[in-house]
mmCIF file of C-alpha atoms in Angstrom:
data_model
loop_
_atom_site.group_PDB
_atom_site.id
_atom_site.type_symbol
_atom_site.label_atom_id
_atom_site.label_comp_id
_atom_site.label_asym_id
_atom_site.label_seq_id
_atom_site.Cartn_x
_atom_site.Cartn_y
_atom_site.Cartn_z
ATOM 1 C CA UNK A 144 -0.016 -0.027 0.082
ATOM 2 C CA UNK A 145 1.416 3.341 -0.889
ATOM 3 C CA UNK A 146 1.895 6.163 1.638
ATOM 4 C CA UNK A 147 0.382 9.679 1.557
ATOM 5 C CA UNK A 148 2.277 12.918 0.837
ATOM 6 C CA UNK A 149 1.625 16.170 2.544
ATOM 7 C CA UNK A 150 -0.840 17.219 -0.056
ATOM 8 C CA UNK A 151 -2.940 13.996 0.225
ATOM 9 C CA UNK A 152 -1.670 12.475 -2.990
ATOM 10 C CA UNK A 153 -0.148 8.979 -3.067
ATOM 11 C CA UNK A 154 3.531 8.777 -2.716
ATOM 12 C CA UNK A 155 4.612 5.408 -3.719
ATOM 13 C CA UNK A 156 7.876 3.538 -4.435
ATOM 14 C CA UNK A 157 9.778 3.493 -7.611
ATOM 15 C CA UNK A 158 7.927 1.804 -10.586
ATOM 16 C CA UNK A 159 4.463 1.976 -8.916
ATOM 17 C CA UNK A 160 3.201 4.200 -11.690
ATOM 18 C CA UNK A 161 2.177 7.060 -9.427
ATOM 19 C CA UNK A 162 3.529 10.368 -10.924
ATOM 20 C CA UNK A 163 3.649 13.879 -9.688
ATOM 21 C CA UNK A 164 0.904 16.356 -10.930
ATOM 22 C CA UNK A 165 3.509 18.751 -11.990
ATOM 23 C CA UNK A 166 5.321 16.225 -14.086
ATOM 24 C CA UNK A 167 4.174 17.155 -17.714
ATOM 25 C CA UNK A 168 2.850 14.375 -19.919
ATOM 26 C CA UNK A 169 1.610 14.508 -23.341
ATOM 27 C CA UNK A 170 0.274 17.491 -25.166
ATOM 28 C CA UNK A 171 -0.927 20.916 -23.710
ATOM 29 C CA UNK A 172 -4.454 21.013 -22.254
ATOM 30 C CA UNK A 173 -6.884 22.589 -24.795
ATOM 31 C CA UNK A 174 -9.513 25.343 -23.536
ATOM 32 C CA UNK A 175 -12.366 23.131 -24.240
ATOM 33 C CA UNK A 176 -10.759 20.347 -22.101
ATOM 34 C CA UNK A 177 -9.892 22.882 -19.164
ATOM 35 C CA UNK A 178 -13.486 23.716 -19.066
ATOM 36 C CA UNK A 179 -14.602 20.109 -19.198
ATOM 37 C CA UNK A 180 -12.251 19.368 -16.477
ATOM 38 C CA UNK A 181 -13.587 21.966 -14.210
ATOM 39 C CA UNK A 182 -17.061 20.667 -14.509
ATOM 40 C CA UNK A 183 -15.798 17.048 -14.036
ATOM 41 C CA UNK A 184 -14.046 17.961 -10.845
ATOM 42 C CA UNK A 185 -17.385 19.568 -9.652
ATOM 43 C CA UNK A 186 -19.387 16.599 -10.425
ATOM 44 C CA UNK A 187 -16.823 14.295 -8.706
ATOM 45 C CA UNK A 188 -17.018 16.636 -5.575
ATOM 46 C CA UNK A 189 -20.936 16.336 -5.617
ATOM 47 C CA UNK A 190 -20.791 12.690 -5.348
ATOM 48 C CA UNK A 191 -19.109 12.855 -2.068
ATOM 49 C CA UNK A 192 -21.159 15.840 -0.816
ATOM 50 C CA UNK A 193 -24.302 13.870 -1.818
ATOM 51 C CA UNK A 194 -23.071 10.763 -0.073
ATOM 52 C CA UNK A 195 -22.798 8.722 -3.127
ATOM 53 C CA UNK A 196 -19.184 7.767 -2.575
ATOM 54 C CA UNK A 197 -16.751 7.616 0.272
ATOM 55 C CA UNK A 198 -13.376 8.939 0.002
ATOM 56 C CA UNK A 199 -11.885 8.565 -3.347
ATOM 57 C CA UNK A 200 -14.202 5.565 -4.235
ATOM 58 C CA UNK A 201 -16.138 5.896 -7.397
ATOM 59 C CA UNK A 202 -15.139 8.013 -10.545
ATOM 60 C CA UNK A 203 -16.210 10.152 -13.095
ATOM 61 C CA UNK A 204 -15.390 10.978 -16.827
ATOM 62 C CA UNK A 205 -16.370 13.057 -19.993
ATOM 63 C CA UNK A 206 -15.535 12.857 -23.489
ATOM 64 C CA UNK A 207 -14.055 15.664 -25.364
ATOM 65 C CA UNK A 208 -13.520 14.656 -28.877
ATOM 66 C CA UNK A 209 -11.399 11.550 -28.984
ATOM 67 C CA UNK A 210 -10.117 12.389 -25.570
ATOM 68 C CA UNK A 211 -11.456 10.929 -22.298
ATOM 69 C CA UNK A 212 -11.036 13.232 -19.182
ATOM 70 C CA UNK A 213 -11.199 10.930 -15.998
ATOM 71 C CA UNK A 214 -10.602 11.266 -12.358
ATOM 72 C CA UNK A 215 -7.210 10.157 -11.252
ATOM 73 C CA UNK A 216 -6.692 7.141 -8.895
ATOM 74 C CA UNK A 217 -6.376 7.837 -5.196
ATOM 75 C CA UNK A 218 -6.465 11.619 -5.194
ATOM 76 C CA UNK A 219 -9.209 13.268 -2.885
ATOM 77 C CA UNK A 220 -11.571 15.134 -4.960
ATOM 78 C CA UNK A 221 -11.405 18.437 -2.998
ATOM 79 C CA UNK A 222 -7.678 18.526 -3.697
ATOM 80 C CA UNK A 223 -7.901 18.290 -7.603
ATOM 81 C CA UNK A 224 -7.126 21.659 -9.555
ATOM 82 C CA UNK A 225 -6.548 22.832 -13.075
ATOM 83 C CA UNK A 226 -3.023 21.432 -13.107
ATOM 84 C CA UNK A 227 -4.330 17.836 -12.269
ATOM 85 C CA UNK A 228 -6.136 17.380 -15.842
ATOM 86 C CA UNK A 229 -6.039 13.707 -16.542
ATOM 87 C CA UNK A 230 -6.864 12.279 -19.857
ATOM 88 C CA UNK A 231 -6.606 9.262 -22.156
ATOM 89 C CA UNK A 232 -7.434 8.353 -25.839
ATOM 90 C CA UNK A 233 -10.088 5.855 -26.706
ATOM 91 C CA UNK A 234 -7.410 3.084 -26.665
ATOM 92 C CA UNK A 235 -6.515 3.994 -22.905
ATOM 93 C CA UNK A 236 -3.200 5.611 -23.683
ATOM 94 C CA UNK A 237 -2.684 8.671 -21.362
ATOM 95 C CA UNK A 238 -2.345 11.839 -23.370
ATOM 96 C CA UNK A 239 -2.957 14.338 -20.775
ATOM 97 C CA UNK A 240 -1.586 14.948 -17.048
ATOM 98 C CA UNK A 241 0.865 13.227 -14.702
ATOM 99 C CA UNK A 242 -1.595 11.411 -12.432
ATOM 100 C CA UNK A 243 -2.590 7.811 -12.904
ATOM 101 C CA UNK A 244 -6.232 7.477 -14.309
ATOM 102 C CA UNK A 245 -8.821 5.615 -12.180
ATOM 103 C CA UNK A 246 -8.565 1.788 -11.872
ATOM 104 C CA UNK A 247 -11.983 1.822 -13.534
ATOM 105 C CA UNK A 248 -10.752 3.141 -16.882
ATOM 106 C CA UNK A 249 -11.845 -0.033 -18.750
ATOM 107 C CA UNK A 250 -15.424 0.411 -17.807
ATOM 108 C CA UNK A 251 -15.505 4.145 -18.813
ATOM 109 C CA UNK A 252 -13.905 3.416 -22.242
ATOM 110 C CA UNK A 253 -16.309 0.434 -22.836
ATOM 111 C CA UNK A 254 -19.206 2.690 -22.507
ATOM 112 C CA UNK A 255 -17.598 5.537 -24.942
ATOM 113 C CA UNK A 256 -16.596 2.766 -27.563
ATOM 114 C CA UNK A 257 -20.035 1.244 -27.702
ATOM 115 C CA UNK A 258 -22.572 4.345 -27.092
ATOM 116 C CA UNK A 259 -22.837 7.920 -27.971
ATOM 117 C CA UNK A 260 -22.235 8.844 -24.369
ATOM 118 C CA UNK A 261 -20.265 11.831 -23.559
ATOM 119 C CA UNK A 262 -20.148 11.469 -19.828
ATOM 120 C CA UNK A 263 -19.966 8.563 -17.119
ATOM 121 C CA UNK A 264 -20.488 8.486 -13.467
ATOM 122 C CA UNK A 265 -19.749 5.634 -11.431
ATOM 123 C CA UNK A 266 -20.592 5.462 -7.699
ATOM 124 C CA UNK A 267 -20.765 3.186 -4.685
ATOM 125 C CA UNK A 268 -24.153 4.502 -3.546
ATOM 126 C CA UNK A 269 -25.353 2.823 -0.348
ATOM 127 C CA UNK A 270 -28.885 1.761 -1.297
ATOM 128 C CA UNK A 271 -28.050 0.901 -4.863
ATOM 129 C CA UNK A 272 -25.157 -1.314 -3.896
ATOM 130 C CA UNK A 273 -27.426 -2.950 -1.163
ATOM 131 C CA UNK A 274 -29.964 -3.762 -3.818
ATOM 132 C CA UNK A 275 -27.287 -5.055 -6.031
ATOM 133 C CA UNK A 276 -26.730 -7.931 -3.635
ATOM 134 C CA UNK A 277 -30.446 -8.826 -3.467
ATOM 135 C CA UNK A 278 -31.690 -8.976 -7.097
ATOM 136 C CA UNK A 279 -30.822 -9.483 -10.821
ATOM 137 C CA UNK A 280 -32.951 -6.491 -11.695
ATOM 138 C CA UNK A 281 -34.459 -3.495 -9.763
ATOM 139 C CA UNK A 282 -38.016 -4.229 -9.279
ATOM 140 C CA UNK A 283 -40.184 -1.479 -11.087
ATOM 141 C CA UNK A 284 -40.958 0.506 -8.069
ATOM 142 C CA UNK A 285 -41.258 3.662 -9.821
ATOM 143 C CA UNK A 286 -41.997 5.090 -13.473
ATOM 144 C CA UNK A 287 -38.528 6.955 -13.476
ATOM 145 C CA UNK A 288 -37.114 3.563 -14.383
ATOM 146 C CA UNK A 289 -38.017 4.793 -17.851
ATOM 147 C CA UNK A 290 -35.470 7.517 -17.744
ATOM 148 C CA UNK A 291 -32.838 4.871 -17.509
ATOM 149 C CA UNK A 292 -34.403 2.881 -20.673
ATOM 150 C CA UNK A 293 -36.445 0.522 -18.753
ATOM 151 C CA UNK A 294 -35.913 -2.138 -15.909
ATOM 152 C CA UNK A 295 -32.461 -1.712 -14.318
ATOM 153 C CA UNK A 296 -30.308 -4.702 -14.546
ATOM 154 C CA UNK A 297 -27.468 -5.787 -12.191
ATOM 155 C CA UNK A 298 -24.322 -6.722 -13.823
ATOM 156 C CA UNK A 299 -22.799 -9.924 -12.706
ATOM 157 C CA UNK A 300 -19.880 -9.427 -10.140
ATOM 158 C CA UNK A 301 -16.256 -9.243 -11.416
ATOM 159 C CA UNK A 302 -13.083 -7.881 -9.721
ATOM 160 C CA UNK A 303 -12.990 -4.022 -9.936
ATOM 161 C CA UNK A 304 -10.864 -2.556 -12.768
ATOM 162 C CA UNK A 305 -10.844 -5.656 -15.033
ATOM 163 C CA UNK A 306 -11.997 -6.269 -18.595
ATOM 164 C CA UNK A 307 -14.607 -8.876 -17.253
ATOM 165 C CA UNK A 308 -16.381 -6.376 -15.216
ATOM 166 C CA UNK A 309 -16.452 -3.989 -18.237
ATOM 167 C CA UNK A 310 -17.994 -6.851 -20.239
ATOM 168 C CA UNK A 311 -20.643 -7.649 -17.719
ATOM 169 C CA UNK A 312 -21.451 -4.068 -17.324
ATOM 170 C CA UNK A 313 -22.132 -3.702 -21.062
ATOM 171 C CA UNK A 314 -24.548 -6.706 -21.155
ATOM 172 C CA UNK A 315 -26.457 -4.922 -18.159
ATOM 173 C CA UNK A 316 -26.438 -1.533 -19.980
ATOM 174 C CA UNK A 317 -27.683 -2.848 -23.411
ATOM 175 C CA UNK A 318 -30.667 -0.740 -24.281
ATOM 176 C CA UNK A 319 -30.192 1.301 -20.898
ATOM 177 C CA UNK A 320 -28.312 4.264 -19.553
ATOM 178 C CA UNK A 321 -27.703 2.915 -16.284
ATOM 179 C CA UNK A 322 -27.163 -0.315 -14.267
ATOM 180 C CA UNK A 323 -26.089 -1.593 -10.991
ATOM 181 C CA UNK A 324 -23.007 -3.631 -10.535
ATOM 182 C CA UNK A 325 -23.348 -6.509 -8.237
ATOM 183 C CA UNK A 326 -21.753 -6.166 -4.642
ATOM 184 C CA UNK A 327 -20.053 -2.892 -6.068
ATOM 185 C CA UNK A 328 -22.224 0.110 -7.093
ATOM 186 C CA UNK A 329 -23.656 2.036 -9.990
ATOM 187 C CA UNK A 330 -22.844 3.130 -13.586
ATOM 188 C CA UNK A 331 -24.785 5.663 -15.465
ATOM 189 C CA UNK A 332 -24.016 7.531 -18.767
ATOM 190 C CA UNK A 333 -25.441 10.579 -20.624
ATOM 191 C CA UNK A 334 -25.001 13.203 -23.198
ATOM 192 C CA UNK A 335 -23.678 15.567 -20.513
ATOM 193 C CA UNK A 336 -22.235 15.236 -17.019
ATOM 194 C CA UNK A 337 -25.341 16.870 -15.650
ATOM 195 C CA UNK A 338 -27.607 14.167 -17.261
ATOM 196 C CA UNK A 339 -25.288 11.225 -16.142
ATOM 197 C CA UNK A 340 -25.402 12.595 -12.635
ATOM 198 C CA UNK A 341 -29.035 13.053 -12.435
ATOM 199 C CA UNK A 342 -29.473 9.447 -13.576
ATOM 200 C CA UNK A 343 -27.249 8.081 -10.856
ATOM 201 C CA UNK A 344 -29.194 10.196 -8.249
ATOM 202 C CA UNK A 345 -32.500 8.948 -9.531
ATOM 203 C CA UNK A 346 -31.354 5.227 -9.584
ATOM 204 C CA UNK A 347 -30.160 5.570 -5.962
ATOM 205 C CA UNK A 348 -33.379 7.101 -5.003
ATOM 206 C CA UNK A 349 -35.490 4.270 -6.581
ATOM 207 C CA UNK A 350 -33.273 1.749 -4.805
ATOM 208 C CA UNK A 351 -34.008 3.419 -1.645
ATOM 209 C CA UNK A 352 -37.684 3.389 -2.309
ATOM 210 C CA UNK A 353 -37.656 -0.316 -3.060
ATOM 211 C CA UNK A 354 -35.688 -1.083 0.043
ATOM 212 C CA UNK A 355 -37.953 1.021 2.324
ATOM 213 C CA UNK A 356 -41.053 -0.514 0.647
ATOM 214 C CA UNK A 357 -39.751 -3.967 1.025
ATOM 215 C CA UNK A 358 -38.865 -3.558 4.645
ATOM 216 C CA UNK A 359 -42.640 -3.297 5.843
ATOM 217 C CA UNK A 360 -43.518 -6.588 7.580
ATOM 218 C CA UNK A 361 -46.057 -8.737 5.926
ATOM 219 C CA UNK A 362 -46.799 -6.405 3.055
ATOM 220 C CA UNK A 363 -45.059 -6.170 -0.493
ATOM 221 C CA UNK A 364 -44.771 -3.095 -2.521
ATOM 222 C CA UNK A 365 -46.870 -2.909 -5.698
ATOM 223 C CA UNK A 366 -45.032 -2.858 -8.847
ATOM 224 C CA UNK A 367 -45.619 -1.287 -12.115
ATOM 225 C CA UNK A 368 -45.659 -3.203 -15.370
ATOM 226 C CA UNK A 369 -43.297 -2.944 -18.201
ATOM 227 C CA UNK A 370 -45.941 -1.296 -20.386
ATOM 228 C CA UNK A 371 -46.735 1.187 -17.677
ATOM 229 C CA UNK A 372 -42.989 2.090 -17.569
ATOM 230 C CA UNK A 373 -42.790 2.290 -21.414
ATOM 231 C CA UNK A 374 -45.974 4.516 -21.184
ATOM 232 C CA UNK A 375 -44.228 6.950 -18.825
ATOM 233 C CA UNK A 376 -41.224 6.889 -20.917
ATOM 234 C CA UNK A 377 -43.166 8.197 -23.864
ATOM 235 C CA UNK A 378 -44.527 11.137 -21.683
ATOM 236 C CA UNK A 379 -40.953 11.806 -20.343
ATOM 237 C CA UNK A 380 -39.406 12.435 -23.834
ATOM 238 C CA UNK A 381 -41.603 15.309 -24.312
ATOM 239 C CA UNK A 382 -41.278 16.585 -20.690
ATOM 240 C CA UNK A 383 -40.274 20.415 -20.437
ATOM 241 C CA UNK A 384 -40.560 20.846 -24.204
ATOM 242 C CA UNK A 385 -42.763 23.564 -25.758
ATOM 243 C CA UNK A 386 -44.079 22.909 -29.078
#
């Protein structure tokens, strides 16, 4: 296990892959990437403030062109600044920054390679993680499942940071914008960081509602049908629009 420097960053031994944030790597950061990084850091900090992660667990990414900006491994989000921009290409080669990208990079890249997503949020949200240990699919407790594409599946367990986990996640995400990871947490994606984060929050809320309703002795929660959720999805597509 690596130690901690005075600034809160990991200070490992030689050859452990941890680099100093001030050590330049790759090309200069473009203006659009700098703006996206600022938003990414804000979103990562929000996952902590809202109780969706503890410490440096979970991770956030955003795609800018063919570059994926991603939270680095082992760095507290409140200590990330403009000089800490961390980015890779779609093959996973680091092109920006001197910090090691998150260990969950395979999951993020798998989403970008197979969908039109521009942002991914991964958390260890308490209620969602609890549900992931109980069922193979979140019961249809609320129509907001439609905002994620339908019934939310649970990806089979695999060790974090592995290609196997990324593959299991993709199967659970088929036709969806969010899923649960068994004994692990959540993954959602969207066209913006705000949308991906909102989907994470909605998923955690639905899991909490189901757990709460299921805990009432001698009663079982009434569930919606797939058709009812699909109907709600049609209405949600026009939500907030003015013709």
